XYZ file of C-alpha atoms in Angstrom:
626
model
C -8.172 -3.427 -16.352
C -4.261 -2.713 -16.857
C -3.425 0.006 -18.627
C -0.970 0.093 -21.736
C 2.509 1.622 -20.777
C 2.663 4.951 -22.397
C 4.913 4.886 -25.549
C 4.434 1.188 -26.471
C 3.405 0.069 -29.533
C -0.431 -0.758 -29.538
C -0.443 -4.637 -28.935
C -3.099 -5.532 -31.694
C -6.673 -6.905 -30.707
C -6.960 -10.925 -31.222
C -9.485 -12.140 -33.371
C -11.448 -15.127 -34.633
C -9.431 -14.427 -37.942
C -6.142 -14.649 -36.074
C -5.314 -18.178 -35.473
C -2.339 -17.140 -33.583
C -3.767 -14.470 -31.574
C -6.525 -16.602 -31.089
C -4.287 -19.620 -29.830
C -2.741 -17.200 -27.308
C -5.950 -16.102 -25.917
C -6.965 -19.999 -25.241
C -3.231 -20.745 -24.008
C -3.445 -17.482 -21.406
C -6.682 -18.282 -19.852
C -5.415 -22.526 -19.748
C -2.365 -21.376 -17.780
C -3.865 -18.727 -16.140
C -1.718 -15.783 -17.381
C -4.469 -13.496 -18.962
C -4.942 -12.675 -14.994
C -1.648 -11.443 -14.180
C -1.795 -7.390 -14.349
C 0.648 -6.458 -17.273
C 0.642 -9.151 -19.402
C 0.176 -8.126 -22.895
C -2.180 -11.025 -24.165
C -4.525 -9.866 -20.960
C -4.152 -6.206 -22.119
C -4.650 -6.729 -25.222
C -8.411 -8.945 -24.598
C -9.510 -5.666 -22.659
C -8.742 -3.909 -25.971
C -11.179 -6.518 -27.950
C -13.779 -6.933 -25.742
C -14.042 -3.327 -25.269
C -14.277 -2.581 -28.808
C -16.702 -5.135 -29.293
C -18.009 -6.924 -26.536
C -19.907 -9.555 -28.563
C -17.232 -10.000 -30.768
C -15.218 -13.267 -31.629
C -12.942 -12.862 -28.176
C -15.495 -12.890 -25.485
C -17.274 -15.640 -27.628
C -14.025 -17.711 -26.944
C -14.093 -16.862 -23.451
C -17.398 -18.090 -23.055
C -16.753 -20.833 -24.633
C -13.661 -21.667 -22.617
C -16.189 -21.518 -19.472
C -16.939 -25.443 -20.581
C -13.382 -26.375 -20.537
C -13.245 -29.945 -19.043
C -10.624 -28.578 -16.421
C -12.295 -26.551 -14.005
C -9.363 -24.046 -12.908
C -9.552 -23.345 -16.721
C -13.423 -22.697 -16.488
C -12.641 -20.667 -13.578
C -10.406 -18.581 -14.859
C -12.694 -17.717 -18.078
C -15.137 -17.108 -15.798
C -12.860 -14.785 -13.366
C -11.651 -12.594 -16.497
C -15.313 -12.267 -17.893
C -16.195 -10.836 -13.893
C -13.283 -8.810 -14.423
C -14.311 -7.851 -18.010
C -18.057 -7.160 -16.539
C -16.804 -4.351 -14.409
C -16.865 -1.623 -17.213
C -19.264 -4.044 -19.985
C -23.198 -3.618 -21.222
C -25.664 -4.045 -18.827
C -27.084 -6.879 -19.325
C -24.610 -8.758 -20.795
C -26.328 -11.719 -22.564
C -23.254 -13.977 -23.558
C -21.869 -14.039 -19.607
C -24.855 -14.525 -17.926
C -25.868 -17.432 -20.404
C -22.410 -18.815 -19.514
C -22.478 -17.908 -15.941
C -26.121 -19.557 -15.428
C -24.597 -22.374 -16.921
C -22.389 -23.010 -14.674
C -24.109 -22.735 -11.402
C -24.646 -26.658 -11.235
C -21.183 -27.215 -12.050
C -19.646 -29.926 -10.033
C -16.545 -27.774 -9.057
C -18.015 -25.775 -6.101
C -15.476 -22.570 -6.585
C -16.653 -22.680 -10.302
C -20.477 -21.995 -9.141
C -19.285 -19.477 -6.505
C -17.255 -17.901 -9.841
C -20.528 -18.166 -11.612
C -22.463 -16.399 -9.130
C -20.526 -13.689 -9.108
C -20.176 -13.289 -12.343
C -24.012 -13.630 -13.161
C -24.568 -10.626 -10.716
C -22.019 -8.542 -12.567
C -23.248 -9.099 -15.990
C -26.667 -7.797 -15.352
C -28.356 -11.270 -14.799
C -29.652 -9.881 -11.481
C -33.064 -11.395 -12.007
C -31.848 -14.582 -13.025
C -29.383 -14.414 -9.623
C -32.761 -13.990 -7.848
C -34.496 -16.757 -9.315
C -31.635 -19.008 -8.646
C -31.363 -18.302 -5.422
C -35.001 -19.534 -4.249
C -34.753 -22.514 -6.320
C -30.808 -23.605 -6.218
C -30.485 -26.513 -4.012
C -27.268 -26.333 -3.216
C -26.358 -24.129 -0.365
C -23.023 -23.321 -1.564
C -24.389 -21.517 -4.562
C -27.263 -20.434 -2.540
C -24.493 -18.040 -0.497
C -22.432 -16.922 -2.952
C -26.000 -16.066 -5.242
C -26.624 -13.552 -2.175
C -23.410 -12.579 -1.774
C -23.066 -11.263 -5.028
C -26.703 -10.057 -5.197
C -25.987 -7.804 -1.647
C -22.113 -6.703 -2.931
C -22.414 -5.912 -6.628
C -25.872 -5.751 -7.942
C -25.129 -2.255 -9.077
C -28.822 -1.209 -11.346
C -31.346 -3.346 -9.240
C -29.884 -3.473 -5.314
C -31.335 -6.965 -3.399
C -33.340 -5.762 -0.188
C -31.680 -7.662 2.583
C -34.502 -7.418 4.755
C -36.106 -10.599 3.159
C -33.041 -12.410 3.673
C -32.697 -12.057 7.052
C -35.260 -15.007 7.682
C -33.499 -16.971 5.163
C -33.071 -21.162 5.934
C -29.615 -20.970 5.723
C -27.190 -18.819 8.615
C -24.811 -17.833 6.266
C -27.267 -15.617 4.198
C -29.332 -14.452 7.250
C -25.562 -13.347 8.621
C -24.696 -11.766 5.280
C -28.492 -9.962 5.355
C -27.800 -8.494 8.708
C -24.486 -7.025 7.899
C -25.710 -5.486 5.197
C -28.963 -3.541 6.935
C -26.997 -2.803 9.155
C -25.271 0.159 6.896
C -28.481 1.410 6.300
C -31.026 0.908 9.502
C -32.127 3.610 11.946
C -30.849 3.266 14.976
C -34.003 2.261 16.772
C -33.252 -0.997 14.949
C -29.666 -1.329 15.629
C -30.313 -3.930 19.243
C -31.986 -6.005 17.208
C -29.906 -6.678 13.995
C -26.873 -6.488 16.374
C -27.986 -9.429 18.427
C -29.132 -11.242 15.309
C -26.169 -10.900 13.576
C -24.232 -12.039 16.787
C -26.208 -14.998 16.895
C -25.883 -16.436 13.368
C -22.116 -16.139 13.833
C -22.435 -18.350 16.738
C -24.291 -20.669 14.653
C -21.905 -20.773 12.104
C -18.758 -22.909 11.599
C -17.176 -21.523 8.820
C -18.485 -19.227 5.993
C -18.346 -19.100 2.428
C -18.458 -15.264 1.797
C -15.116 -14.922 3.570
C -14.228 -16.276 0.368
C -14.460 -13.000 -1.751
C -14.653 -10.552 1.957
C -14.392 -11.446 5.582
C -17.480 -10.958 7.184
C -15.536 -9.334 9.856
C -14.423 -6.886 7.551
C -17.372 -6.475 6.163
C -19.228 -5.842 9.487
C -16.820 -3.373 10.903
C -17.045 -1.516 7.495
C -20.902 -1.484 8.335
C -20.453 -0.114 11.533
C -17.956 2.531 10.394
C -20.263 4.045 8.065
C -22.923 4.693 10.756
C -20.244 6.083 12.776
C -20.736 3.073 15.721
C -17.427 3.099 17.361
C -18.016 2.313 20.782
C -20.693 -0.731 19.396
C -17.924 -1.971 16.823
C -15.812 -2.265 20.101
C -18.056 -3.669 22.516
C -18.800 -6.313 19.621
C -15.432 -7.271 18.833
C -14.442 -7.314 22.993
C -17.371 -10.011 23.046
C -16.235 -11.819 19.885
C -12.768 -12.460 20.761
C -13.763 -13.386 24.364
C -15.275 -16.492 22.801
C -19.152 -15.372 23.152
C -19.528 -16.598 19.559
C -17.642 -19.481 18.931
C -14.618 -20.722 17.602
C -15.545 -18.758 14.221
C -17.061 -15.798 16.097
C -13.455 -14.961 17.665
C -11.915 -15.496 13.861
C -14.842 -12.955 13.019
C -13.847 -10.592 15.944
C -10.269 -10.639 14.429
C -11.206 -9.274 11.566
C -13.883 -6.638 13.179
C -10.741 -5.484 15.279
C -8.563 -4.703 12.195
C -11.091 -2.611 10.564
C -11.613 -1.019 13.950
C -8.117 -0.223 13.857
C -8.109 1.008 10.261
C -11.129 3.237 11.122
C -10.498 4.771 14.633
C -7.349 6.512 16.077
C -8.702 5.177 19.713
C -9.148 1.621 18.632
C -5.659 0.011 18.953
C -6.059 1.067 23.284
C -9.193 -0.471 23.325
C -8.895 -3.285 21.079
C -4.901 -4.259 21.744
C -5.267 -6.474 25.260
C -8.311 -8.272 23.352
C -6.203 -9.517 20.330
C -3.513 -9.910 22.503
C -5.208 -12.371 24.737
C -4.784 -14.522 21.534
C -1.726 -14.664 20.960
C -0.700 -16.705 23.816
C -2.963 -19.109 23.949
C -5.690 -19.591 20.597
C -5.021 -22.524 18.115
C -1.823 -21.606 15.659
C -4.141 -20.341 12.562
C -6.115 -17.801 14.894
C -3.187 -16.698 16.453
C -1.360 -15.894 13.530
C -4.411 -13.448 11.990
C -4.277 -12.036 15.501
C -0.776 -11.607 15.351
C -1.525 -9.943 11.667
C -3.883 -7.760 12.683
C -1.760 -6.431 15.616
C 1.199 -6.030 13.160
C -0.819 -4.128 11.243
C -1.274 -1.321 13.176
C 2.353 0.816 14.466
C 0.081 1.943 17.561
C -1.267 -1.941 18.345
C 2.465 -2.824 17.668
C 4.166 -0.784 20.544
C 1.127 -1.802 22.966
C 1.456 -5.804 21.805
C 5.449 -5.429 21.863
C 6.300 -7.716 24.761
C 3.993 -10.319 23.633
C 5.194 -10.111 20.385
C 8.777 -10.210 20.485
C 8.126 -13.285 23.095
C 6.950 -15.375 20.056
C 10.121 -14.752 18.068
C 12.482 -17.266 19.858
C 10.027 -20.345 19.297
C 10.194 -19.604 15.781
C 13.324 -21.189 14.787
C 12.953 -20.549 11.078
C 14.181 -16.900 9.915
C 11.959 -17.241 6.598
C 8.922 -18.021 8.707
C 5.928 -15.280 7.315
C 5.469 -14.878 10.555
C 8.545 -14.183 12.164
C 9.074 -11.805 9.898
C 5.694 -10.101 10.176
C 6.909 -10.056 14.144
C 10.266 -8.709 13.262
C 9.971 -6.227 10.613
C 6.609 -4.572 12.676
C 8.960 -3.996 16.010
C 11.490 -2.980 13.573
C 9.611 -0.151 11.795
C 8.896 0.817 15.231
C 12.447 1.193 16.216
C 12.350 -2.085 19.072
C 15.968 -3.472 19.678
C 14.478 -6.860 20.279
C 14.018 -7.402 16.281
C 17.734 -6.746 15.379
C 18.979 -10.341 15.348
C 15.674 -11.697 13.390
C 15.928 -8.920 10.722
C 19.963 -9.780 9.847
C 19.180 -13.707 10.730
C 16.219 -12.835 7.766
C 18.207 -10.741 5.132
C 21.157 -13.178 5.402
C 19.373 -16.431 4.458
C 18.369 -15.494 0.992
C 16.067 -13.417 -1.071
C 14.950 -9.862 0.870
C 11.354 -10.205 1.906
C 8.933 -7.269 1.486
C 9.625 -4.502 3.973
C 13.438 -4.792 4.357
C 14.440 -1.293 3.806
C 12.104 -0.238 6.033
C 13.275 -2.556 8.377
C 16.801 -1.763 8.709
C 15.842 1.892 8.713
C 14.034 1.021 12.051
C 16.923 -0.744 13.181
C 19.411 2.267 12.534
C 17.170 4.730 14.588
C 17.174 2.406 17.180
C 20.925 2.066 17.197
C 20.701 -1.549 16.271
C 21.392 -2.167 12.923
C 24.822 -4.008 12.403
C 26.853 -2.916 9.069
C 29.132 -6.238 9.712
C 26.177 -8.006 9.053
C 24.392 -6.193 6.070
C 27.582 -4.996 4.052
C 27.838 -8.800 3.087
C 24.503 -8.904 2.086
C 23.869 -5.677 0.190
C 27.412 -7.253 -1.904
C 24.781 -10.323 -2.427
C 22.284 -9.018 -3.369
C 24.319 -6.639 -6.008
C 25.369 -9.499 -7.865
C 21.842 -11.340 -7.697
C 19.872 -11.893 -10.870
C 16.702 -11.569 -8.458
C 15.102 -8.312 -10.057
C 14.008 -7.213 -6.911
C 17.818 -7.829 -5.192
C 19.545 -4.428 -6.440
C 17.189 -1.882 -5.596
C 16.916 -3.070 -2.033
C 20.783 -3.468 -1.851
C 20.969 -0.186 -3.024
C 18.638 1.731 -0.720
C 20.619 -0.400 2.060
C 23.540 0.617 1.176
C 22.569 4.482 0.553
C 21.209 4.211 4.339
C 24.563 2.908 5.586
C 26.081 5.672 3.977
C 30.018 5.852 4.875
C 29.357 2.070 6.963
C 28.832 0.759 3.110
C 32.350 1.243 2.073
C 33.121 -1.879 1.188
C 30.544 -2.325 -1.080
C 31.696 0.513 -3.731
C 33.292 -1.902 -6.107
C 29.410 -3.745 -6.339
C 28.347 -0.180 -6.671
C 30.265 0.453 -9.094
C 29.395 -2.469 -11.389
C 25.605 -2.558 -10.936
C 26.426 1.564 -12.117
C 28.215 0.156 -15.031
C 25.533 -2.531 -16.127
C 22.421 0.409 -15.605
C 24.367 2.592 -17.798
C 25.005 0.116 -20.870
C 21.389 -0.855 -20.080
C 20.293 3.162 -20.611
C 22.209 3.541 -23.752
C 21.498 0.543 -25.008
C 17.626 1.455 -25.025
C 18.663 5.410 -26.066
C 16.475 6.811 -23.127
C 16.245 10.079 -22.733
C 16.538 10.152 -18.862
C 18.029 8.249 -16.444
C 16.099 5.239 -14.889
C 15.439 5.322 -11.450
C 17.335 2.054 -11.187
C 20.961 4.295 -12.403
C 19.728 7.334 -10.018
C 19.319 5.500 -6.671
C 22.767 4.012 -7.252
C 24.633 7.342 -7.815
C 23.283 8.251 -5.021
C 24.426 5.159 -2.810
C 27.990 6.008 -3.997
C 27.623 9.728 -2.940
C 26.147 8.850 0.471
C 28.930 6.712 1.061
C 31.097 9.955 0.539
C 35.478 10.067 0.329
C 35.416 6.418 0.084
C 33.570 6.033 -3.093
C 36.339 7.996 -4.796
C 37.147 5.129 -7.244
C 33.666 5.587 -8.612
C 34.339 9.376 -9.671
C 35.832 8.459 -13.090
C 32.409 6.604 -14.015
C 29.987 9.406 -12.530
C 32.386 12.043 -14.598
C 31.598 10.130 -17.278
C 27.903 9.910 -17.442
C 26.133 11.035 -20.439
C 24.337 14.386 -20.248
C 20.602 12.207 -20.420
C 21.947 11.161 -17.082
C 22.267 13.927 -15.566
C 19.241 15.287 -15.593
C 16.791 15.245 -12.026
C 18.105 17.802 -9.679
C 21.623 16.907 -9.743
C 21.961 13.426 -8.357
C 25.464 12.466 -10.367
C 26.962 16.713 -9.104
C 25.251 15.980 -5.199
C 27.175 13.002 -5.326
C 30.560 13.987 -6.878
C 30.566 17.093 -4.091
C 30.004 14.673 -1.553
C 32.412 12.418 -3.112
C 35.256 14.441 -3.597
C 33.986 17.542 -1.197
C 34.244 20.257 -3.449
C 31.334 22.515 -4.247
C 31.491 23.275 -8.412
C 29.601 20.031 -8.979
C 26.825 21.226 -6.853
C 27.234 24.689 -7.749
C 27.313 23.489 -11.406
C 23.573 21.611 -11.236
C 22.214 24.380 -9.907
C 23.363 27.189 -12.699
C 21.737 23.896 -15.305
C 18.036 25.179 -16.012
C 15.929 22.208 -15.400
C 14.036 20.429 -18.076
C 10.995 19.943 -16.132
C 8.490 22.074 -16.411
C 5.322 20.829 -15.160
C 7.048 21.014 -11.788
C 9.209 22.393 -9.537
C 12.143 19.532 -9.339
C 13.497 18.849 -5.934
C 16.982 20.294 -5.657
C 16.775 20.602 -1.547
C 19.404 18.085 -0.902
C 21.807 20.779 -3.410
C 21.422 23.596 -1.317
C 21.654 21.552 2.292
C 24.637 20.338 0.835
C 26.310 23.648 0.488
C 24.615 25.038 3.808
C 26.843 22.479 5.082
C 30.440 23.197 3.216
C 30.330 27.166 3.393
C 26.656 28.565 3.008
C 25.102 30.078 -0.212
C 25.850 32.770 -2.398
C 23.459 35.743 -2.629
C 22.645 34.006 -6.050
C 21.952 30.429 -4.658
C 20.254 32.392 -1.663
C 18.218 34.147 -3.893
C 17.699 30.884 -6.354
C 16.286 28.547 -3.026
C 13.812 31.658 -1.974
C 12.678 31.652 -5.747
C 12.268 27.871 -5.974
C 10.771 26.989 -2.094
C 7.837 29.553 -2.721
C 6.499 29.794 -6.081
C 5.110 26.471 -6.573
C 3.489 24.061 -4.526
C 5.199 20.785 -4.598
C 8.599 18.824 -3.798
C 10.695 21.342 -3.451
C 8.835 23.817 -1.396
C 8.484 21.088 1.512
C 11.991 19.688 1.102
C 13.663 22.834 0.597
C 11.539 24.865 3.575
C 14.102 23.145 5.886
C 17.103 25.063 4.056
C 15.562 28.039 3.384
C 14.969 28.369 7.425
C 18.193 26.600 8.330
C 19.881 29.867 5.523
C 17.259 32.711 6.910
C 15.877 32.070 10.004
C 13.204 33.552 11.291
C 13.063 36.494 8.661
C 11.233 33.453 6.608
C 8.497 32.595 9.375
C 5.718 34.026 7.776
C 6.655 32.816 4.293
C 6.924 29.076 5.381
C 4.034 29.327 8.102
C 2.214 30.527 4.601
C 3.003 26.950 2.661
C 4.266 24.554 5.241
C 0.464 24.181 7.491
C -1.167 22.939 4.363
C 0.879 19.778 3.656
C 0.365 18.391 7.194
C -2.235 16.151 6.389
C -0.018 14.672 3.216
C 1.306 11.232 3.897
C 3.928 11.858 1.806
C 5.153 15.451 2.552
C 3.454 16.387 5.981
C 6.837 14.431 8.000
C 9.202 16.949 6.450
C 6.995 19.788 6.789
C 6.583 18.967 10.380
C 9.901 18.427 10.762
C 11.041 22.039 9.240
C 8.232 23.506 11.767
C 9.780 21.823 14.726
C 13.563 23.046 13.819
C 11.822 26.648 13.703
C 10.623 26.622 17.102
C 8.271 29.330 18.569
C 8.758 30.933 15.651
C 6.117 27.858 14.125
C 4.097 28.421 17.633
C 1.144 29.602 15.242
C 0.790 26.178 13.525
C 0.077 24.392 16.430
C -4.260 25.139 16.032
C -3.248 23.184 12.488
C -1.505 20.779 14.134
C -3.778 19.870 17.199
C -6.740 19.765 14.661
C -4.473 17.005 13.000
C -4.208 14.980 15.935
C -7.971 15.576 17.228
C -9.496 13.728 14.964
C -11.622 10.703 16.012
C -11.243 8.904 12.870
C -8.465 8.195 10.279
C -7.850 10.393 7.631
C -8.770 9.879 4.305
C -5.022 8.785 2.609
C -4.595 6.682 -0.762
C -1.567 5.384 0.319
C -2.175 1.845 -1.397
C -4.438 -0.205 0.571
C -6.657 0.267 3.721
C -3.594 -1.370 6.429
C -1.242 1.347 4.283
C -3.445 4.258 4.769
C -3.557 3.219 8.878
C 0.017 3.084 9.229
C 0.742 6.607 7.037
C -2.137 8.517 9.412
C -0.086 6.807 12.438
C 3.046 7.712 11.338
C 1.451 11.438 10.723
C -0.081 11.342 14.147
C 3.495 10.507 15.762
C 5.209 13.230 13.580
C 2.379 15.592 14.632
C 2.237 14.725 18.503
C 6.458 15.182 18.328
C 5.806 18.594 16.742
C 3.177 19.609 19.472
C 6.256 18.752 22.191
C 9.001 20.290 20.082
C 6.668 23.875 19.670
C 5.101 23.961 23.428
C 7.199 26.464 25.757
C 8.863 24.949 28.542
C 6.609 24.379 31.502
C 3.699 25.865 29.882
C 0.710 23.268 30.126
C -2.350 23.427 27.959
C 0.017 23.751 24.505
């Protein structure tokens, strides 16, 4: 369900007594709009069907479920599922349309229809269908949706396991296998093994690989070494063609589950890579890329692929390239500029390049003419990346000030234009590309002198600039005498006070101003600015940081810089380091909500690292056992 942006006007419900509204509703679902998150016609049939959920909208969407064009019937059917999530249970007008549509000709449209039975509440129904359906298509997808989302009534899979068809016995298995005692673990693991073998393909990778879905199985019972063992045996070939696809995808949630899988599981997936058919390679290849840890062990194998793939906009290539980038490999240079330069920036370039510049690697010859590209580009996406390029280049980005300067120009009319009261993020991250670029963005100091006050609000980005700009410290000094207008927070002014740390050190005042602001409230600032408030006291602020600083370590977000602060204090931060080693003793991933299951991997890897280079930076010379 998407949410309404905050300060909109409330997009009014359609109705049966709103031709046009009504019209827009049937155009949305015929080109398949109503499912793109944001739209307002889509936001504004949650709105309806919420307020009345028999009312004259979903009556048209049922009704659209006949449409003679079955992506149209698929997509009514899709947004009803979607609908069902937070509906009445039972739901009579979707399941009568749902159960309608399980003979329909279009085989996706019954699997649709399945799913959406289930979710309405037509779980009985569901089960009657699936003894009596003769088609196995449906037959699947009816237990599929019956073992995934029967929410009130929950199928038994037990019965299922002896099912005619493979597909559902496989689907069974997995599924008592989250929940069986482990006297009956052999059993359903050499069952489910089997059916894979006997299987071809399968239709409930449709909605979630079975691989997936079996290595989430095994994660809940805590079966590491099994989901290992398994997945060795898979890939090997001992199930098939479609058993190693299945052991691809029973590797990657290994790796999204265990800190020791990527050394186990690595020389498995990388025995693919060389030698299995071009699709299975490539989800091997995906799987490995996934993972930062898999990445470093799978580097050689990896980066040998790159050459035979002559295209630079291959998905591929630059799943190759921008993985041995973010892991600071050399090798990817020349694929990462041969990418950037050939047109739109793919997902991932910042992150990229920044790989590229800590590996000493990362040409400004080469990106300078794109970021200038991409500043003129009407691509949406273009000017943020050009501008987070270009703040990264810093001084190397000199040329591009006059592009800078414009895109500044066009976010400012843009601001006034729509009287916001604070700068967009858009305006902020490009004053402070021109600061980072320092002296020679000194044509651009008329413009940031000239910002309106709205615009100058959020810890000083147009003053941190100007200092850094023109090197003198009343701009900087000038933000931080400004009381902030935030006050649900602590706003992040750290990069203010390192700035003066670095042209003459702080007043008592400022001194006084970064102790107040580092420890009274959790947040921001106090990780951020623990770095200057060390780098200004020293160790008369050990026990105040060693206070704060331990309890962000687990924080995808802040627990880098607050690692990094604990390593620049030394053995002074020596009493972190049972914190720290519980960190990196942990079996399994931690629990992050950075976005998506391969996201919250990489963030606990990247914490791991940060942690392990902590551990080295802390231990006393010589001194074993720290």
């Amino acid at each position: 369900m998407t949410a309404r942006t905050p300060g909109q006007d409330p997009v009014p419900a359609p109705s049966a007594t709103d031709p046009d509204r009504s019209a827009d509703v049937t155009a949305a679902v015929v080109d398949g709009s109503v499912l793109t998150p944001g739209a307002t016609v889509r936001t504004a049939v949650f709105d309806a069907v919420r307020a009345d959920p028999d009312g004259p909208v979903a009556q048209e969407l049922t009704g659209l479920t006949h449409h003679r064009r079955p992506a149209v019937r698929r997509t009514a059917l899709t947004l009803l599922t979607e609908l069902a999530y937070s509906g009445p249970q039972p739901w009579p007008g979707p399941v009568e349309a749902a159960a309608a549509r399980l003979h329909d000709p279009d085989p996706d449209t019954r699997r649709t229809a399945a799913r959406l039975l289930v979710r309405a509440g037509g779980t009985d129904r569901a089960r009657t269908a699936l003894d009596s359906h003769p088609d196995p298509t449906t037959r699947i997808a009816l237990a599929d949706a019956l073992l995934l989302h029967a929410r009130h009534t929950p199928c038994p899979p037990g019965p299922l396991r002896t099912d005619p068809l493979p597909e559902i016995r496989l689907l069974a298995c997995i599924e008592e296998l989250r929940t069986a005692p482990e006297e009956e673990w052999p059993a359903l693991d050499a069952q489910t093994v089997a059916e894979v073998g006997a299987l071809s393909a399968h239709d409930a990778d449709r909605s979630w690989p079975l691989g997936l879905r079996w290595g989430d199985a095994l994660f809940r019972r805590d079966r590491e070494q099994h989901c290992y063992a398994i997945a060795g045996r898979l890939l090997a070939g001992a199930a098939g063609p479609y058993g190693r696809r299945a052991g691809v995808h029973l590797a990657r949630r290994a790796l999204q589950s265990w800190r020791a899988a990527p050394a186990t599981l690595t020389p498995h997936l990388t025995g693919l890579v060389g030698t299995a058919p071009a699709a299975l390679r490539d989800l091997a290849v995906d799987a490995l890329c996934a993972s930062r840890t898999a990445t470093r062990l799978a580097a050689d194998d990896l980066a040998a692929l790159l050459p035979a793939t002559r295209n630079p906009r291959s998905a591929t290539a630059w799943k190759i390239s921008y993985a041995l980038a973010t892991v600071d490999d050399p090798r990817a240079a020349p694929y990462v500029h041969a990418r950037l330069a050939s047109g739109a920036p793919p997902a991932g370039a910042v992150a990229a390049v920044r790989g590229l510049l800590r590996s000493g690697t990362a040409d400004p010859e080469q990106l300078v003419p794109v970021i200038r590209r991409l500043l003129s580009s009407d691509d949406p996406l273009a000017v943020p990346t050009a501008t987070a390029l270009s703040e990264d280049l810093g001084p190397a980005a000199a040329a591009c000030v006059p592009d800078l300067i414009e895109a500044l120009r066009a976010e400012c009319a843009l601001h006034d234009a729509q009287g916001a009261e604070w700068a967009g993020r858009r305006e902020l991250r490009l004053v402070t590309a021109l600061g980072r670029i320092g002296p020679a963005a000194g044509a651009a100091v008329p413009l940031l002198e000239g910002l309106s006050r709205a615009s100058r609000q959020r810890a000083g980005h147009r003053e941190l600039a100007l200092s850094r700009i023109t090197g003198e410290r009343r701009h900087v000094e000038a933000a931080l005498r400004a009381p902030s207008r935030l006050r649900r927070y602590v706003s992040d002014r750290s990069a203010l006070f390192a700035w003066l740390l670095d042209h003459g050190g702080l007043t008592p005042d400022q001194a006084r101003q970064l102790r107040d602001l580092v420890l009274s409230r959790p947040g921001g600032m106090q990780v951020f600015g623990s770095r200057a408030l060390w780098r200004h006291e020293g160790p008369a602020a050990a026990d105040d940081l060693l206070a704060v600083l331990p309890q962000y370590l687990d924080d995808d977000l802040f627990g880098p810089a607050a690692m990094a602060t604990l390593a620049a204090m030394g053995e002074h931060a020596r009493p972190a380091l049972p914190h720290l080693r519980a960190l990196i003793g942990r079996r399994t991933r931690l629990p992050l909500h950075a976005g998506s299951e391969d996201a919250d991997m990489n963030a606990d890897e990247q914490l791991l690292e940060a942690a392990e280079r902590t551990v080295r930076a802390l231990a006393p010379s010589g001194v074993s056992g720290w």
